[in-house]
């Protein structure tokens, strides 16, 4: 009984390790939902750019525009846009991420394509 439990636990650990390794090996930078979830408060601008595949397409200096967000310590808002995906991130004056949001336009699934072909 004990040997069977150890073998079962080792199998579960191997499957979990294989899944984590696959995730690491197949990860690609760019504007994806998975990369948006990886973007965390406290990350530097360089880390965010590496994760999202390059520099932002638009930068807004909130202090120059007189935004009330400056009182909260937020200095910049940066936008990344590509192929229907948008990510917006607010940065503190020290260059770290305060918050981020956005997403990717949903792709139609196979069932949706089949319905459109059949006219349903």
PDB file of C-alpha atoms in Angstrom:
ATOM      1  CA  UNK A   1       0.000   0.000   0.000  1.00  0.00           C
ATOM      2  CA  UNK A   2       2.748   2.464   0.920  1.00  0.00           C
ATOM      3  CA  UNK A   3       4.714   1.677  -2.251  1.00  0.00           C
ATOM      4  CA  UNK A   4       1.615   2.298  -4.377  1.00  0.00           C
ATOM      5  CA  UNK A   5       1.042   5.692  -2.716  1.00  0.00           C
ATOM      6  CA  UNK A   6       4.650   6.704  -3.321  1.00  0.00           C
ATOM      7  CA  UNK A   7       4.421   5.710  -6.980  1.00  0.00           C
ATOM      8  CA  UNK A   8       1.159   7.615  -7.368  1.00  0.00           C
ATOM      9  CA  UNK A   9       2.666  10.726  -5.740  1.00  0.00           C
ATOM     10  CA  UNK A  10       5.765  10.479  -7.977  1.00  0.00           C
ATOM     11  CA  UNK A  11       3.528  10.228 -11.052  1.00  0.00           C
ATOM     12  CA  UNK A  12       1.551  13.314 -10.061  1.00  0.00           C
ATOM     13  CA  UNK A  13       4.795  15.221  -9.430  1.00  0.00           C
ATOM     14  CA  UNK A  14       6.151  14.200 -12.856  1.00  0.00           C
ATOM     15  CA  UNK A  15       2.988  15.307 -14.643  1.00  0.00           C
ATOM     16  CA  UNK A  16       2.990  18.638 -12.787  1.00  0.00           C
ATOM     17  CA  UNK A  17       6.663  19.183 -13.584  1.00  0.00           C
ATOM     18  CA  UNK A  18       6.064  18.376 -17.245  1.00  0.00           C
ATOM     19  CA  UNK A  19       3.229  20.923 -17.409  1.00  0.00           C
ATOM     20  CA  UNK A  20       5.377  23.643 -15.834  1.00  0.00           C
ATOM     21  CA  UNK A  21       8.285  22.859 -18.155  1.00  0.00           C
ATOM     22  CA  UNK A  22       6.002  22.972 -21.192  1.00  0.00           C
ATOM     23  CA  UNK A  23       4.644  26.353 -20.110  1.00  0.00           C
ATOM     24  CA  UNK A  24       8.165  27.750 -19.741  1.00  0.00           C
ATOM     25  CA  UNK A  25       9.403  26.367 -23.050  1.00  0.00           C
ATOM     26  CA  UNK A  26       6.412  27.501 -25.125  1.00  0.00           C
ATOM     27  CA  UNK A  27       6.100  31.019 -23.647  1.00  0.00           C
ATOM     28  CA  UNK A  28       6.444  33.841 -26.153  1.00  0.00           C
ATOM     29  CA  UNK A  29       6.460  37.586 -25.523  1.00  0.00           C
ATOM     30  CA  UNK A  30       3.571  39.607 -26.906  1.00  0.00           C
ATOM     31  CA  UNK A  31       0.103  40.884 -26.157  1.00  0.00           C
ATOM     32  CA  UNK A  32      -1.700  37.816 -24.876  1.00  0.00           C
ATOM     33  CA  UNK A  33      -4.057  37.135 -21.989  1.00  0.00           C
ATOM     34  CA  UNK A  34      -1.432  34.933 -20.344  1.00  0.00           C
ATOM     35  CA  UNK A  35       1.198  37.695 -20.483  1.00  0.00           C
ATOM     36  CA  UNK A  36      -1.299  40.229 -19.153  1.00  0.00           C
ATOM     37  CA  UNK A  37      -1.863  37.935 -16.147  1.00  0.00           C
ATOM     38  CA  UNK A  38       1.924  37.739 -15.649  1.00  0.00           C
ATOM     39  CA  UNK A  39       2.164  41.542 -15.436  1.00  0.00           C
ATOM     40  CA  UNK A  40       2.335  42.326 -11.698  1.00  0.00           C
ATOM     41  CA  UNK A  41       2.448  45.503  -9.621  1.00  0.00           C
ATOM     42  CA  UNK A  42       6.045  46.365  -8.751  1.00  0.00           C
ATOM     43  CA  UNK A  43       7.521  45.169 -12.068  1.00  0.00           C
ATOM     44  CA  UNK A  44       9.859  47.634 -13.736  1.00  0.00           C
ATOM     45  CA  UNK A  45       9.170  49.199 -17.118  1.00  0.00           C
ATOM     46  CA  UNK A  46      11.934  47.065 -18.684  1.00  0.00           C
ATOM     47  CA  UNK A  47      10.329  43.872 -17.329  1.00  0.00           C
ATOM     48  CA  UNK A  48       6.903  44.930 -18.631  1.00  0.00           C
ATOM     49  CA  UNK A  49       8.327  45.733 -22.074  1.00  0.00           C
ATOM     50  CA  UNK A  50      10.130  42.371 -22.220  1.00  0.00           C
ATOM     51  CA  UNK A  51       6.931  40.569 -21.248  1.00  0.00           C
ATOM     52  CA  UNK A  52       4.702  42.447 -23.698  1.00  0.00           C
ATOM     53  CA  UNK A  53       7.089  42.251 -26.639  1.00  0.00           C
ATOM     54  CA  UNK A  54       8.537  45.755 -26.861  1.00  0.00           C
ATOM     55  CA  UNK A  55       8.031  49.395 -25.984  1.00  0.00           C
ATOM     56  CA  UNK A  56       4.582  50.885 -25.575  1.00  0.00           C
ATOM     57  CA  UNK A  57       2.860  52.327 -28.625  1.00  0.00           C
ATOM     58  CA  UNK A  58       1.664  55.342 -26.633  1.00  0.00           C
ATOM     59  CA  UNK A  59       2.857  57.050 -23.442  1.00  0.00           C
ATOM     60  CA  UNK A  60       0.855  59.640 -21.531  1.00  0.00           C
ATOM     61  CA  UNK A  61       2.646  61.828 -18.977  1.00  0.00           C
ATOM     62  CA  UNK A  62      -0.097  62.382 -16.407  1.00  0.00           C
ATOM     63  CA  UNK A  63       1.829  65.117 -14.566  1.00  0.00           C
ATOM     64  CA  UNK A  64       2.046  67.223 -17.729  1.00  0.00           C
ATOM     65  CA  UNK A  65      -1.709  66.818 -18.276  1.00  0.00           C
ATOM     66  CA  UNK A  66      -2.585  67.757 -14.686  1.00  0.00           C
ATOM     67  CA  UNK A  67      -4.354  64.489 -13.948  1.00  0.00           C
ATOM     68  CA  UNK A  68      -5.646  63.864 -10.400  1.00  0.00           C
ATOM     69  CA  UNK A  69      -3.943  60.446 -10.539  1.00  0.00           C
ATOM     70  CA  UNK A  70      -0.621  62.223  -9.940  1.00  0.00           C
ATOM     71  CA  UNK A  71      -1.698  62.817  -6.332  1.00  0.00           C
ATOM     72  CA  UNK A  72      -1.829  59.028  -5.896  1.00  0.00           C
ATOM     73  CA  UNK A  73       1.765  58.775  -7.130  1.00  0.00           C
ATOM     74  CA  UNK A  74       0.932  57.593 -10.652  1.00  0.00           C
ATOM     75  CA  UNK A  75       3.101  59.370 -13.209  1.00  0.00           C
ATOM     76  CA  UNK A  76       2.691  57.605 -16.569  1.00  0.00           C
ATOM     77  CA  UNK A  77       0.113  55.601 -18.400  1.00  0.00           C
ATOM     78  CA  UNK A  78       1.356  53.418 -21.238  1.00  0.00           C
ATOM     79  CA  UNK A  79      -0.627  51.630 -23.939  1.00  0.00           C
ATOM     80  CA  UNK A  80       0.407  48.591 -25.959  1.00  0.00           C
ATOM     81  CA  UNK A  81      -1.723  47.823 -29.039  1.00  0.00           C
ATOM     82  CA  UNK A  82      -1.350  45.059 -31.632  1.00  0.00           C
ATOM     83  CA  UNK A  83      -3.691  42.843 -33.664  1.00  0.00           C
ATOM     84  CA  UNK A  84      -6.869  43.561 -31.720  1.00  0.00           C
ATOM     85  CA  UNK A  85      -5.157  43.350 -28.319  1.00  0.00           C
ATOM     86  CA  UNK A  86      -4.818  46.289 -25.938  1.00  0.00           C
ATOM     87  CA  UNK A  87      -2.915  46.545 -22.651  1.00  0.00           C
ATOM     88  CA  UNK A  88      -2.982  49.672 -20.487  1.00  0.00           C
ATOM     89  CA  UNK A  89      -0.607  50.048 -17.543  1.00  0.00           C
ATOM     90  CA  UNK A  90      -0.131  52.813 -14.996  1.00  0.00           C
ATOM     91  CA  UNK A  91       3.370  53.451 -13.660  1.00  0.00           C
ATOM     92  CA  UNK A  92       4.601  55.152 -10.499  1.00  0.00           C
ATOM     93  CA  UNK A  93       7.209  57.911 -10.749  1.00  0.00           C
ATOM     94  CA  UNK A  94       9.958  55.382  -9.924  1.00  0.00           C
ATOM     95  CA  UNK A  95       9.065  53.398 -13.072  1.00  0.00           C
ATOM     96  CA  UNK A  96       7.298  50.424 -11.475  1.00  0.00           C
ATOM     97  CA  UNK A  97       3.880  49.093 -12.471  1.00  0.00           C
ATOM     98  CA  UNK A  98       0.964  50.228 -10.321  1.00  0.00           C
ATOM     99  CA  UNK A  99      -1.827  48.416 -12.202  1.00  0.00           C
ATOM    100  CA  UNK A 100      -2.527  46.940 -15.613  1.00  0.00           C
ATOM    101  CA  UNK A 101      -5.558  45.870 -17.589  1.00  0.00           C
ATOM    102  CA  UNK A 102      -6.742  45.107 -21.063  1.00  0.00           C
ATOM    103  CA  UNK A 103      -7.183  42.039 -23.131  1.00  0.00           C
ATOM    104  CA  UNK A 104      -7.471  40.440 -26.488  1.00  0.00           C
ATOM    105  CA  UNK A 105     -10.439  40.392 -28.767  1.00  0.00           C
ATOM    106  CA  UNK A 106     -12.043  36.971 -28.520  1.00  0.00           C
ATOM    107  CA  UNK A 107     -11.431  34.670 -31.459  1.00  0.00           C
ATOM    108  CA  UNK A 108     -14.401  32.743 -32.755  1.00  0.00           C
ATOM    109  CA  UNK A 109     -14.282  29.079 -31.856  1.00  0.00           C
ATOM    110  CA  UNK A 110     -14.867  26.155 -34.196  1.00  0.00           C
ATOM    111  CA  UNK A 111     -18.539  25.937 -33.243  1.00  0.00           C
ATOM    112  CA  UNK A 112     -19.052  29.625 -34.088  1.00  0.00           C
ATOM    113  CA  UNK A 113     -17.412  29.154 -37.470  1.00  0.00           C
ATOM    114  CA  UNK A 114     -19.582  26.119 -38.188  1.00  0.00           C
ATOM    115  CA  UNK A 115     -22.725  28.086 -37.278  1.00  0.00           C
ATOM    116  CA  UNK A 116     -21.731  30.935 -39.579  1.00  0.00           C
ATOM    117  CA  UNK A 117     -21.099  28.500 -42.441  1.00  0.00           C
ATOM    118  CA  UNK A 118     -24.502  26.889 -41.902  1.00  0.00           C
ATOM    119  CA  UNK A 119     -26.216  30.253 -41.517  1.00  0.00           C
ATOM    120  CA  UNK A 120     -27.488  29.631 -37.973  1.00  0.00           C
TER     121      UNK A 120
END
